[in-house]
mmCIF file of C-alpha atoms and ligand atoms in Angstrom:
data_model
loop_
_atom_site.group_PDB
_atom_site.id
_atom_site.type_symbol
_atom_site.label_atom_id
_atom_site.label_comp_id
_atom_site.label_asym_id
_atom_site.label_seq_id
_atom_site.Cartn_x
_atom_site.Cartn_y
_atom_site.Cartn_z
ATOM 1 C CA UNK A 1 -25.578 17.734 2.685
ATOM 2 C CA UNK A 2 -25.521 14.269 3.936
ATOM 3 C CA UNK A 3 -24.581 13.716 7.719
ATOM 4 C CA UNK A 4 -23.214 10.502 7.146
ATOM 5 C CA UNK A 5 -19.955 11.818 6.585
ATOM 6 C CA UNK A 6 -16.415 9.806 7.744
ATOM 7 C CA UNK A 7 -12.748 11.416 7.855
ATOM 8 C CA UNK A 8 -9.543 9.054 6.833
ATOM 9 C CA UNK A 9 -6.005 9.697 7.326
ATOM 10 C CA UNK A 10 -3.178 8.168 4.887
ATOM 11 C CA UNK A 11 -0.146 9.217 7.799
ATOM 12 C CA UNK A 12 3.566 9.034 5.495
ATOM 13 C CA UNK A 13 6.725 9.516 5.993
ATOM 14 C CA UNK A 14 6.786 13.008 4.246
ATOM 15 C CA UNK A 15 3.413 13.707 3.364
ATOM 16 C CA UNK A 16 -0.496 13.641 4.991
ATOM 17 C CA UNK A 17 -2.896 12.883 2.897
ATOM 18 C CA UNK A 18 -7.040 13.339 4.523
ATOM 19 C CA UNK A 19 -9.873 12.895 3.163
ATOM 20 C CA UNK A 20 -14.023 13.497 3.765
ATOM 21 C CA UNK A 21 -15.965 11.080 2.393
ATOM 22 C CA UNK A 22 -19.484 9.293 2.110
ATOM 23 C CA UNK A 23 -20.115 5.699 3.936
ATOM 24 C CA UNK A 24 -19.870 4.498 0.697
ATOM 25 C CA UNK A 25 -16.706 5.532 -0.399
ATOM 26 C CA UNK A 26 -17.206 8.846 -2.205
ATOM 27 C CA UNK A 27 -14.489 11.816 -1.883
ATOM 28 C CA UNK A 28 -15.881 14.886 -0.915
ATOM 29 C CA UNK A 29 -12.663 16.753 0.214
ATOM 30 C CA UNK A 30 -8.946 15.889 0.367
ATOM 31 C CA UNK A 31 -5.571 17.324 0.517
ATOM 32 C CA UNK A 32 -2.254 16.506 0.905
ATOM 33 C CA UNK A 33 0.209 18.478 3.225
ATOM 34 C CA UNK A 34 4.008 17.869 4.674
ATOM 35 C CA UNK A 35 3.993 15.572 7.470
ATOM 36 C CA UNK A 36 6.507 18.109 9.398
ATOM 37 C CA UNK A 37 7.565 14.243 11.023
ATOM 38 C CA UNK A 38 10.502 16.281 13.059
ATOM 39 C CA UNK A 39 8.380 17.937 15.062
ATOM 40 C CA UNK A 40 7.105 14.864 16.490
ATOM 41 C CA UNK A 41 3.858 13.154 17.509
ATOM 42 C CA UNK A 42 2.049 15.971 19.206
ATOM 43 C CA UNK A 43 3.177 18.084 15.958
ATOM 44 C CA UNK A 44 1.750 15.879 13.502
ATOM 45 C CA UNK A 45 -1.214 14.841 15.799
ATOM 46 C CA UNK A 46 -1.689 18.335 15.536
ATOM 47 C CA UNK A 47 -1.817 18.639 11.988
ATOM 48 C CA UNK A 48 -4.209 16.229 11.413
ATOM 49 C CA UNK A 49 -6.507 17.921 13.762
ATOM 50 C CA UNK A 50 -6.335 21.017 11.672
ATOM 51 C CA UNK A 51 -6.559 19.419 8.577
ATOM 52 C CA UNK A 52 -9.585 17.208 9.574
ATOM 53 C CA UNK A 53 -11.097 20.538 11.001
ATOM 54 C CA UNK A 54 -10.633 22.301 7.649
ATOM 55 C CA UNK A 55 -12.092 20.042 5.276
ATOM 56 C CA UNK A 56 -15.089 19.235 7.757
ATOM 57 C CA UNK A 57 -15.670 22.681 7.454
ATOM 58 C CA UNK A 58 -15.422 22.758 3.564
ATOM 59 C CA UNK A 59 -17.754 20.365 3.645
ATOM 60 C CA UNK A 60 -20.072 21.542 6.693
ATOM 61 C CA UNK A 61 -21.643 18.227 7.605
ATOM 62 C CA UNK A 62 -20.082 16.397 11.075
ATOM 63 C CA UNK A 63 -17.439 14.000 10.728
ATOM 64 C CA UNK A 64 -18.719 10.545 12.441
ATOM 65 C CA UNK A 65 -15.399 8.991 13.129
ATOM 66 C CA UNK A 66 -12.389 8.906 11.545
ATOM 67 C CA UNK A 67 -9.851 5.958 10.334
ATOM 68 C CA UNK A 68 -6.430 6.725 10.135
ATOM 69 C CA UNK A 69 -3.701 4.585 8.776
ATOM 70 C CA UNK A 70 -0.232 4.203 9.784
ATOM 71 C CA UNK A 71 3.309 3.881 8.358
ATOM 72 C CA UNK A 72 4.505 0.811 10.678
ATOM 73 C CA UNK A 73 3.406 -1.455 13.911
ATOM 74 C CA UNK A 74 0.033 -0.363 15.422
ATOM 75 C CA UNK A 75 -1.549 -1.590 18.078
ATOM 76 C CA UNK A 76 -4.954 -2.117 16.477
ATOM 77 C CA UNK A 77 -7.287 -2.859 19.859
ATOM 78 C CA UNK A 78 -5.917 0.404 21.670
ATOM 79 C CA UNK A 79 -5.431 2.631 19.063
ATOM 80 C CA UNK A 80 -1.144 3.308 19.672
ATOM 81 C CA UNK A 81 1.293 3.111 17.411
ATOM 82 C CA UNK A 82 4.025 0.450 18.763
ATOM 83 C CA UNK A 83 6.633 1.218 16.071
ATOM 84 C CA UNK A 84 6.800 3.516 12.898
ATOM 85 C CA UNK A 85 10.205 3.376 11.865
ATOM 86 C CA UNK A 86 10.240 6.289 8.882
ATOM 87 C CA UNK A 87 9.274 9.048 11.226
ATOM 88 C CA UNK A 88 11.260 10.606 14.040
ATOM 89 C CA UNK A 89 11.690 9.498 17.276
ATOM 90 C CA UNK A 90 9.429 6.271 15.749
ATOM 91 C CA UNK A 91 6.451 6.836 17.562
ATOM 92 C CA UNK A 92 6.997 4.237 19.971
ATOM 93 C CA UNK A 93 3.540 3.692 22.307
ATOM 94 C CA UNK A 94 1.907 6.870 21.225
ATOM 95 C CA UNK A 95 -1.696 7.011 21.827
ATOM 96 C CA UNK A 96 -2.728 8.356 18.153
ATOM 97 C CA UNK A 97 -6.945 7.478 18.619
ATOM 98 C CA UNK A 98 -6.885 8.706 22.121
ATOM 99 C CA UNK A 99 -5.303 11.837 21.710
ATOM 100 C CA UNK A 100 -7.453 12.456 17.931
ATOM 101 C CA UNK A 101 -10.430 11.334 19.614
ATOM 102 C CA UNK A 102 -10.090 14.231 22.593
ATOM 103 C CA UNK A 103 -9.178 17.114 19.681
ATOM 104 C CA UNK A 104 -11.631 16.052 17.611
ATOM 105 C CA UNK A 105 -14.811 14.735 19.282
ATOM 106 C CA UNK A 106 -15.380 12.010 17.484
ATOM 107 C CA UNK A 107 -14.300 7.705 17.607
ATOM 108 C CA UNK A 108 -11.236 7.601 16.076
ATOM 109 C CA UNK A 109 -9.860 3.781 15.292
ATOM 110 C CA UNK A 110 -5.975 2.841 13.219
ATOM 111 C CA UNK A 111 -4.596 0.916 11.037
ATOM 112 C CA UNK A 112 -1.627 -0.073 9.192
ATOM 113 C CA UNK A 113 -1.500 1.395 6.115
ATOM 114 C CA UNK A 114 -0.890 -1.106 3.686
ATOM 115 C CA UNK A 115 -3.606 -3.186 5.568
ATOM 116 C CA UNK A 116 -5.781 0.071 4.962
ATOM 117 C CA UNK A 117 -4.934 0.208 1.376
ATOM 118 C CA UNK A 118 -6.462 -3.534 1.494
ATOM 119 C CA UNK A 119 -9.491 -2.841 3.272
ATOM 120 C CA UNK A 120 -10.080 -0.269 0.863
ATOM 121 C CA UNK A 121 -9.961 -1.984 -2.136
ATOM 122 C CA UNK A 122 -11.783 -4.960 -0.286
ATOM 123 C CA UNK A 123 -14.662 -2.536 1.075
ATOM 124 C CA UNK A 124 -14.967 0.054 -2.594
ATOM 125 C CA UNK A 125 -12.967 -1.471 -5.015
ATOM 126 C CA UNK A 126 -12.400 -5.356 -6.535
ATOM 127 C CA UNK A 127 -12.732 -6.966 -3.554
ATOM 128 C CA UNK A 128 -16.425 -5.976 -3.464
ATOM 129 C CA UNK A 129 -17.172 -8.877 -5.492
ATOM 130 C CA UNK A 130 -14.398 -11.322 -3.941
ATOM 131 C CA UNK A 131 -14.266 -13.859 -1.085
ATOM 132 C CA UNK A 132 -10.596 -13.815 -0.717
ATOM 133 C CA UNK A 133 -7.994 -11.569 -1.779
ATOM 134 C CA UNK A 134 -4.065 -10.666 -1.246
ATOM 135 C CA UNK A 135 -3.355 -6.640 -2.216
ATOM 136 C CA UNK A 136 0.166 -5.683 -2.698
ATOM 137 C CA UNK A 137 1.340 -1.661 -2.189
ATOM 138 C CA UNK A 138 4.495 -1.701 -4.307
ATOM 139 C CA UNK A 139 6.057 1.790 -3.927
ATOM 140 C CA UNK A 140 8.653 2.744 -1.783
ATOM 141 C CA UNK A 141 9.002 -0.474 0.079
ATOM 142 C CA UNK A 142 6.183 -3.607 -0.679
ATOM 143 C CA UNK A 143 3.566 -3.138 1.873
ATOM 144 C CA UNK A 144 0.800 -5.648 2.027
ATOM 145 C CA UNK A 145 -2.726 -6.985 3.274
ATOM 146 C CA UNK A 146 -4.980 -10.300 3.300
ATOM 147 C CA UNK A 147 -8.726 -10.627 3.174
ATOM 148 C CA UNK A 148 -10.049 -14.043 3.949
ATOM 149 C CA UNK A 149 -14.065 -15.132 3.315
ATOM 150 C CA UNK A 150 -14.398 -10.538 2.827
ATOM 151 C CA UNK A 151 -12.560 -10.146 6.369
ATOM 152 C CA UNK A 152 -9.392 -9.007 6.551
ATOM 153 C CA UNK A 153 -6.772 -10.635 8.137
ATOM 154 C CA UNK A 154 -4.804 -8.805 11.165
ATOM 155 C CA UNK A 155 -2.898 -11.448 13.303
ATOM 156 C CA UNK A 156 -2.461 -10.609 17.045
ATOM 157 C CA UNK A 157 -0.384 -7.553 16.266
ATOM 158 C CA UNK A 158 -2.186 -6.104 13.097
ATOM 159 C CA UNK A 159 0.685 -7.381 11.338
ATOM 160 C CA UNK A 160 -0.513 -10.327 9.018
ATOM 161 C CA UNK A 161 0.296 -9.911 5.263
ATOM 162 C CA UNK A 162 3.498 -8.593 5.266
ATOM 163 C CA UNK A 163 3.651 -9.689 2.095
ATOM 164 C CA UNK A 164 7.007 -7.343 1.157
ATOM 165 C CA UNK A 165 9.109 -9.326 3.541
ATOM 166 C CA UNK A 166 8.451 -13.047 1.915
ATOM 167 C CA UNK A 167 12.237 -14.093 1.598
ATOM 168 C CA UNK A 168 12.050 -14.755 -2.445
ATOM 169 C CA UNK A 169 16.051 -15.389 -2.652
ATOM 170 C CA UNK A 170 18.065 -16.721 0.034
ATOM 171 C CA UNK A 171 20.789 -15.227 -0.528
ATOM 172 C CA UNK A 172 19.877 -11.982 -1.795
ATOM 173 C CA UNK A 173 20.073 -8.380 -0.747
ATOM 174 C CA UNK A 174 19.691 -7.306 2.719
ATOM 175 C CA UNK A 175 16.469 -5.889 3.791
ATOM 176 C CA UNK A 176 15.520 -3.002 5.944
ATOM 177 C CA UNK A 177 13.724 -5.197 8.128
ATOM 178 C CA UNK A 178 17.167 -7.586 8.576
ATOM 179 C CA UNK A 179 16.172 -10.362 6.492
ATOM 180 C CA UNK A 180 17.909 -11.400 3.440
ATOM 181 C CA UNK A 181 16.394 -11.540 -0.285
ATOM 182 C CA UNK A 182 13.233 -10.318 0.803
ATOM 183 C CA UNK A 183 10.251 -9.220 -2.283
ATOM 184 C CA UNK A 184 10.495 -6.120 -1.152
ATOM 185 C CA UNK A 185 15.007 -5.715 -1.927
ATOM 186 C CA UNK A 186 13.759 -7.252 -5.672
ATOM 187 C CA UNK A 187 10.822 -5.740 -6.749
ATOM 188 C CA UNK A 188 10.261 -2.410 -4.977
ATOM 189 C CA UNK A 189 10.657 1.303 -6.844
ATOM 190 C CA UNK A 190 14.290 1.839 -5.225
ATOM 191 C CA UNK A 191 14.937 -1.594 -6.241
ATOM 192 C CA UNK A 192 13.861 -1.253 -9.379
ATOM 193 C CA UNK A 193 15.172 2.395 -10.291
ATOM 194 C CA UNK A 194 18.788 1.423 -8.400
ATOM 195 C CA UNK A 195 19.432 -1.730 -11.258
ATOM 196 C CA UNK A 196 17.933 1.258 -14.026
ATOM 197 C CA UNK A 197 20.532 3.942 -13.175
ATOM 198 C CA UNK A 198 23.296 1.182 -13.188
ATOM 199 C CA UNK A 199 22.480 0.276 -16.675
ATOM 200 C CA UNK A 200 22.098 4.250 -17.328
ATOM 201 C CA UNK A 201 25.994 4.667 -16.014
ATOM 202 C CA UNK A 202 27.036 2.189 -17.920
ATOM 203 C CA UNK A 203 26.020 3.541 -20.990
ATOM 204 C CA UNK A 204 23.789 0.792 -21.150
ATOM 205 C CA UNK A 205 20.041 2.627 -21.635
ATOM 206 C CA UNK A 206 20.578 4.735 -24.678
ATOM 207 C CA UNK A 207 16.772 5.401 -24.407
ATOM 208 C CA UNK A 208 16.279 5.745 -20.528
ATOM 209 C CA UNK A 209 19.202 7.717 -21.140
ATOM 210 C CA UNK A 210 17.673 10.466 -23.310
ATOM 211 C CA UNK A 211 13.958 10.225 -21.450
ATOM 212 C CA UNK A 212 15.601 11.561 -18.013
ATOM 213 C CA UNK A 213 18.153 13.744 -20.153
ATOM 214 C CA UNK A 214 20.892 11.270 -18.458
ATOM 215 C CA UNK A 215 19.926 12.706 -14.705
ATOM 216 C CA UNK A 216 20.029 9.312 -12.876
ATOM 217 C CA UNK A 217 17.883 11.179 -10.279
ATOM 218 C CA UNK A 218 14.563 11.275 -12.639
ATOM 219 C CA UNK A 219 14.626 7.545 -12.955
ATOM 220 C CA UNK A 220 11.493 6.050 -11.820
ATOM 221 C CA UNK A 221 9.758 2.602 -12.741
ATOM 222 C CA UNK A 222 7.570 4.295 -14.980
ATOM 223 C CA UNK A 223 10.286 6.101 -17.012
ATOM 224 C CA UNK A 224 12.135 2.394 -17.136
ATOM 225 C CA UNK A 225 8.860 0.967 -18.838
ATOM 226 C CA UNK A 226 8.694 3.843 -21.318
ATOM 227 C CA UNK A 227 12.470 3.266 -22.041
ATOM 228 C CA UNK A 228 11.574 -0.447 -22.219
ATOM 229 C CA UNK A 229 8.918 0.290 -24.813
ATOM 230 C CA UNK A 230 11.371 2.855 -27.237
ATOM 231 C CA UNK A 231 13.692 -0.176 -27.333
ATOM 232 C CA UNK A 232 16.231 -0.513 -24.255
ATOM 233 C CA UNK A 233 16.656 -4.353 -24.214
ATOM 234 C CA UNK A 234 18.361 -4.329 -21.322
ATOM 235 C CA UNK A 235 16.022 -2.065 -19.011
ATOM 236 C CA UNK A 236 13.093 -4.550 -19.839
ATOM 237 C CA UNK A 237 15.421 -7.714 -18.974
ATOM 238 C CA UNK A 238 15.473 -5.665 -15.320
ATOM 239 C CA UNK A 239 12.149 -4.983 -14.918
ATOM 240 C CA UNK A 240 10.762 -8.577 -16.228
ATOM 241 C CA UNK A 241 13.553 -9.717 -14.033
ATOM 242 C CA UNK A 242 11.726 -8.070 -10.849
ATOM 243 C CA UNK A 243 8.312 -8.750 -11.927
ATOM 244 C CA UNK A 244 9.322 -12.246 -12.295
ATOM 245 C CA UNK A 245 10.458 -12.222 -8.948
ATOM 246 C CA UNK A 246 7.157 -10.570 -7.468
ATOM 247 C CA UNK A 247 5.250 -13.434 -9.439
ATOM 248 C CA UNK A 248 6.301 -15.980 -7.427
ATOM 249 C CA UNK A 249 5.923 -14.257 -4.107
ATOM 250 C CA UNK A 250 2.228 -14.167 -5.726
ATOM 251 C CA UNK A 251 2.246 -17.710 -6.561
ATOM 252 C CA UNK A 252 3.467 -18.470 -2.926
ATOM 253 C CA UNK A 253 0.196 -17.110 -1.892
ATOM 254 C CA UNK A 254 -1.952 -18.211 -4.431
ATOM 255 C CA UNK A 255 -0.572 -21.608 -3.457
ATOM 256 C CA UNK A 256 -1.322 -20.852 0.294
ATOM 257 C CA UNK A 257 -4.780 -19.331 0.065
ATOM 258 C CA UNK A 258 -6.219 -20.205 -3.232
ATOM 259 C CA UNK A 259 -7.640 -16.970 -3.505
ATOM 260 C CA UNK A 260 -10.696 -15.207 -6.169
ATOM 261 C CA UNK A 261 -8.295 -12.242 -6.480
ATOM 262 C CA UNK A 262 -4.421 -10.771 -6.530
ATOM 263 C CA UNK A 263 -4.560 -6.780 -6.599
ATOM 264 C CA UNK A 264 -1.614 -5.210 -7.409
ATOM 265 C CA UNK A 265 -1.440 -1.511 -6.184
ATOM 266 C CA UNK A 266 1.007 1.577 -5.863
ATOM 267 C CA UNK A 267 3.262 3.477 -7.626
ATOM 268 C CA UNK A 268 5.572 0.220 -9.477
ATOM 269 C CA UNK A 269 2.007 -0.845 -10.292
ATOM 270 C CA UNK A 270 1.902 1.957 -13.039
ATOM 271 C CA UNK A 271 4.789 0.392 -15.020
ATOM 272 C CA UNK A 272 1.453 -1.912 -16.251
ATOM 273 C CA UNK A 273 1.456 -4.762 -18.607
ATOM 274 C CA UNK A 274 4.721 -5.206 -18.434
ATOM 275 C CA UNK A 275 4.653 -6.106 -14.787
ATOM 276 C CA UNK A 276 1.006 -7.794 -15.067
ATOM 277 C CA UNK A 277 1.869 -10.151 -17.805
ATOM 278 C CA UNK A 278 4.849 -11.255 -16.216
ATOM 279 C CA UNK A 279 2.958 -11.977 -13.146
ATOM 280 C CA UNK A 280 0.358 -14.032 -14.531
ATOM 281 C CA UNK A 281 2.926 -16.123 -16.563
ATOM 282 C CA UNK A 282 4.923 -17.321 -13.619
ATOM 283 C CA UNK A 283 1.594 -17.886 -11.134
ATOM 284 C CA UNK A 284 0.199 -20.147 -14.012
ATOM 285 C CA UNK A 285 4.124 -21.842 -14.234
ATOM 286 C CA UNK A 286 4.720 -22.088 -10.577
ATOM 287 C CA UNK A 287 1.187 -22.610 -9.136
ATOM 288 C CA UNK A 288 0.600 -26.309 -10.299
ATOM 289 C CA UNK A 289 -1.602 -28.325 -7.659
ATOM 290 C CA UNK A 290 -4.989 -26.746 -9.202
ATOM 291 C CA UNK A 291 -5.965 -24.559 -11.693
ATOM 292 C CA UNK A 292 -5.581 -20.784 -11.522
ATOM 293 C CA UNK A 293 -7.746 -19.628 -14.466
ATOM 294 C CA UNK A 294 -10.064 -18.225 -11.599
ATOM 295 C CA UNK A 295 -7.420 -16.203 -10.013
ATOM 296 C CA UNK A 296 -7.688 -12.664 -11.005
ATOM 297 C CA UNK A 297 -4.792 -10.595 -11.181
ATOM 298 C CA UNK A 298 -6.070 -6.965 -11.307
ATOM 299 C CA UNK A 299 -4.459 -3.488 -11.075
ATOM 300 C CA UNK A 300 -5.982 -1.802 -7.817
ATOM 301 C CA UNK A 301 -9.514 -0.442 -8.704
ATOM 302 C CA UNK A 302 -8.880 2.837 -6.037
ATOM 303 C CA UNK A 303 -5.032 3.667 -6.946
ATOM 304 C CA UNK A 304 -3.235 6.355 -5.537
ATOM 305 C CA UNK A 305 -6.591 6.471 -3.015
ATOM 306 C CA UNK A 306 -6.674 3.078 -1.833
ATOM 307 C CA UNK A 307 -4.831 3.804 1.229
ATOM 308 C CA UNK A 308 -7.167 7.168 2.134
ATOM 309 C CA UNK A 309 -10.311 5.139 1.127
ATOM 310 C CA UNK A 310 -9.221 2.269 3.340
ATOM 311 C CA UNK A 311 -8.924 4.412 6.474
ATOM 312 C CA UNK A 312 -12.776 5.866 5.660
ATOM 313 C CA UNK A 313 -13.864 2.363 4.910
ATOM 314 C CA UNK A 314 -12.193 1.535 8.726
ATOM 315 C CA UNK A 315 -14.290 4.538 10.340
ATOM 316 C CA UNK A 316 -17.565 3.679 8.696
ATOM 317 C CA UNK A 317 -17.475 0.150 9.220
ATOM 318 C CA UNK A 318 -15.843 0.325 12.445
ATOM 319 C CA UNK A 319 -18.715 2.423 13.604
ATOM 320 C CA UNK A 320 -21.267 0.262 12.431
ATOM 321 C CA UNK A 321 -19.727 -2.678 13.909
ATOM 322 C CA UNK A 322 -19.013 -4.499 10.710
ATOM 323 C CA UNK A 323 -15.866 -4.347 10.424
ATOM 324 C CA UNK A 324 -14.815 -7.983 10.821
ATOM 325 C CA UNK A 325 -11.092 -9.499 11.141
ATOM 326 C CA UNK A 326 -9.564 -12.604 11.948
HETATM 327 ZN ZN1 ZN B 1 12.306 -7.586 4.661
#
């Protein structure tokens, strides 16, 4: 048993996801568990503490700190969340390394979570062997983060690379966050599943149609990109459509940063080449002051775990003082 062993917390909406793991990135011991969110901060502070507590145990080595990322504003210096807007009473100024640290014993540092998803795949996945790198989360919403020369990019509020909320059409759909025509209205699972089951009730999708037995509810962008494949014209012109749209967010970026690498992670990832072909094609149309051959576009090396991995990678390197952001 080594004792170099670092907790991190993946905080959601619904669900908790912790983890044990090495300094370099290995698993030991994880689970998942309801976030109980109505219960409110000292409920779900409370949780974690268990869960932590439990898989330490499983384990039976100490925990040396522990990163936890965030669904929302955090207050990166102190340790508080400022504002997490998907769980009740939205967590406004709530001390979430302070109060850790006391249950727990040990330093305790936080994160956003899509910024944790970057640092993860920055610190154990692709962005090992890259200088600079944008990582998307496309899932529920289109979270994002931004590593420049291996650091990672925070801003003054931890809030750089919201790369989601890019206004791609200026005129389009409202956004939760009050913009208009936002990346995140265009290309994110709800966005994408809300144009499928349109085309599904309007008879449309013969073959989305018989894959989700015509329950609009079992839509996903995966089921839309096995549709597309059996044949559904139509379902493919939607999902090229939003892929099209999150390739020029990309190329925006590309343009901005010239960067060694584009990862694209979460759930829409899945929907694969697809989504990764269209990408490419419109960075290499749109992005024409230099050439973009050396711009990789890459599916995220960590998946599902990036955001878990990314909160370890923020306790080990946090504790060793290398964990450098601009
Ligand atoms: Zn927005």
């Amino acid at each position: 048993m080594s004792d170099e062993q670092y907790a991190g917390v993946d905080l959601g909406g619904t669900t908790i996801t912790a983890g044990i793991a090495t300094a370099d990135g290995r698993l030991v011991a994880s689970r998942t568990i309801p976030t109980d969110a109505s219960g409110g901060p000292d409920v779900v502070l409370g949780r974690i503490t268990l869960l932590i507590e439990s898989l330490a145990a499983e384990t039976g080595a100490k925990t040396r700190a522990l990163g936890v990322g965030l669904p929302g504003l955090v207050d990166v210096v102190n340790g508080e969340a400022r504002f997490l807007p998907n769980l009740t009473t939205q967590w406004r100024g709530v001390p979430v390394a302070a109060t850790l640290s006391a249950q727990l014993r040990c330093p305790v540092w936080c994160i956003n979570d899509a910024r944790a998803a970057a640092l993860g795949e920055l610190t154990y996945g692709h962005g090992r062997d890259a200088r600079t790198m944008a990582f998307y989360t496309l899932g529920t919403g289109i979270g994002g983060g931004v590593a420049i020369e291996g650091k990672l990019l925070l801003g003054k509020l931890g809030a750089a690379g919201e790369l989601g909320h890019m206004t791609i059409l200026p005129d389009g759909p409202r956004c939760g966050c009050g913009n208009r025509g936002c990346l995140e209205t265009l290309a994110s699972g709800p966005a994408i599943a809300g144009e499928g089951m349109r085309l599904l009730r309007s008879g449309l999708a013969p073959e989305l149609h018989r894959l989700t037995d015509g329950n609009a509810d079992r839509i996903t962008p995966r089921t839309m990109a096995d549709a597309a494949a059996a044949g559904d014209v139509l379902v493919r012109e939607v999902m090229v459509r939003a892929a099209g749209f999150l390739g020029i967010g990309v190329a925006n970026i590309v343009t901005a940063l010239h960067p060694d690498l584009i990862v694209l992670g979460g759930g829409v990832a899945g929907i694969g080449p697809l989504l990764f072909d269209e990408v490419r094609r419109v960075v290499a149309d749109r992005v024409r002051m230099f050439p973009t051959d050396g711009v990789r576009i890459e599916p995220s090396a960590l998946g599902e775990a990036a955001g878990l991995l990314g909160a370890v990678a923020l306790a080990a390197r946090s504790l060793r003082g290398d964990f450098s952001r601009v």
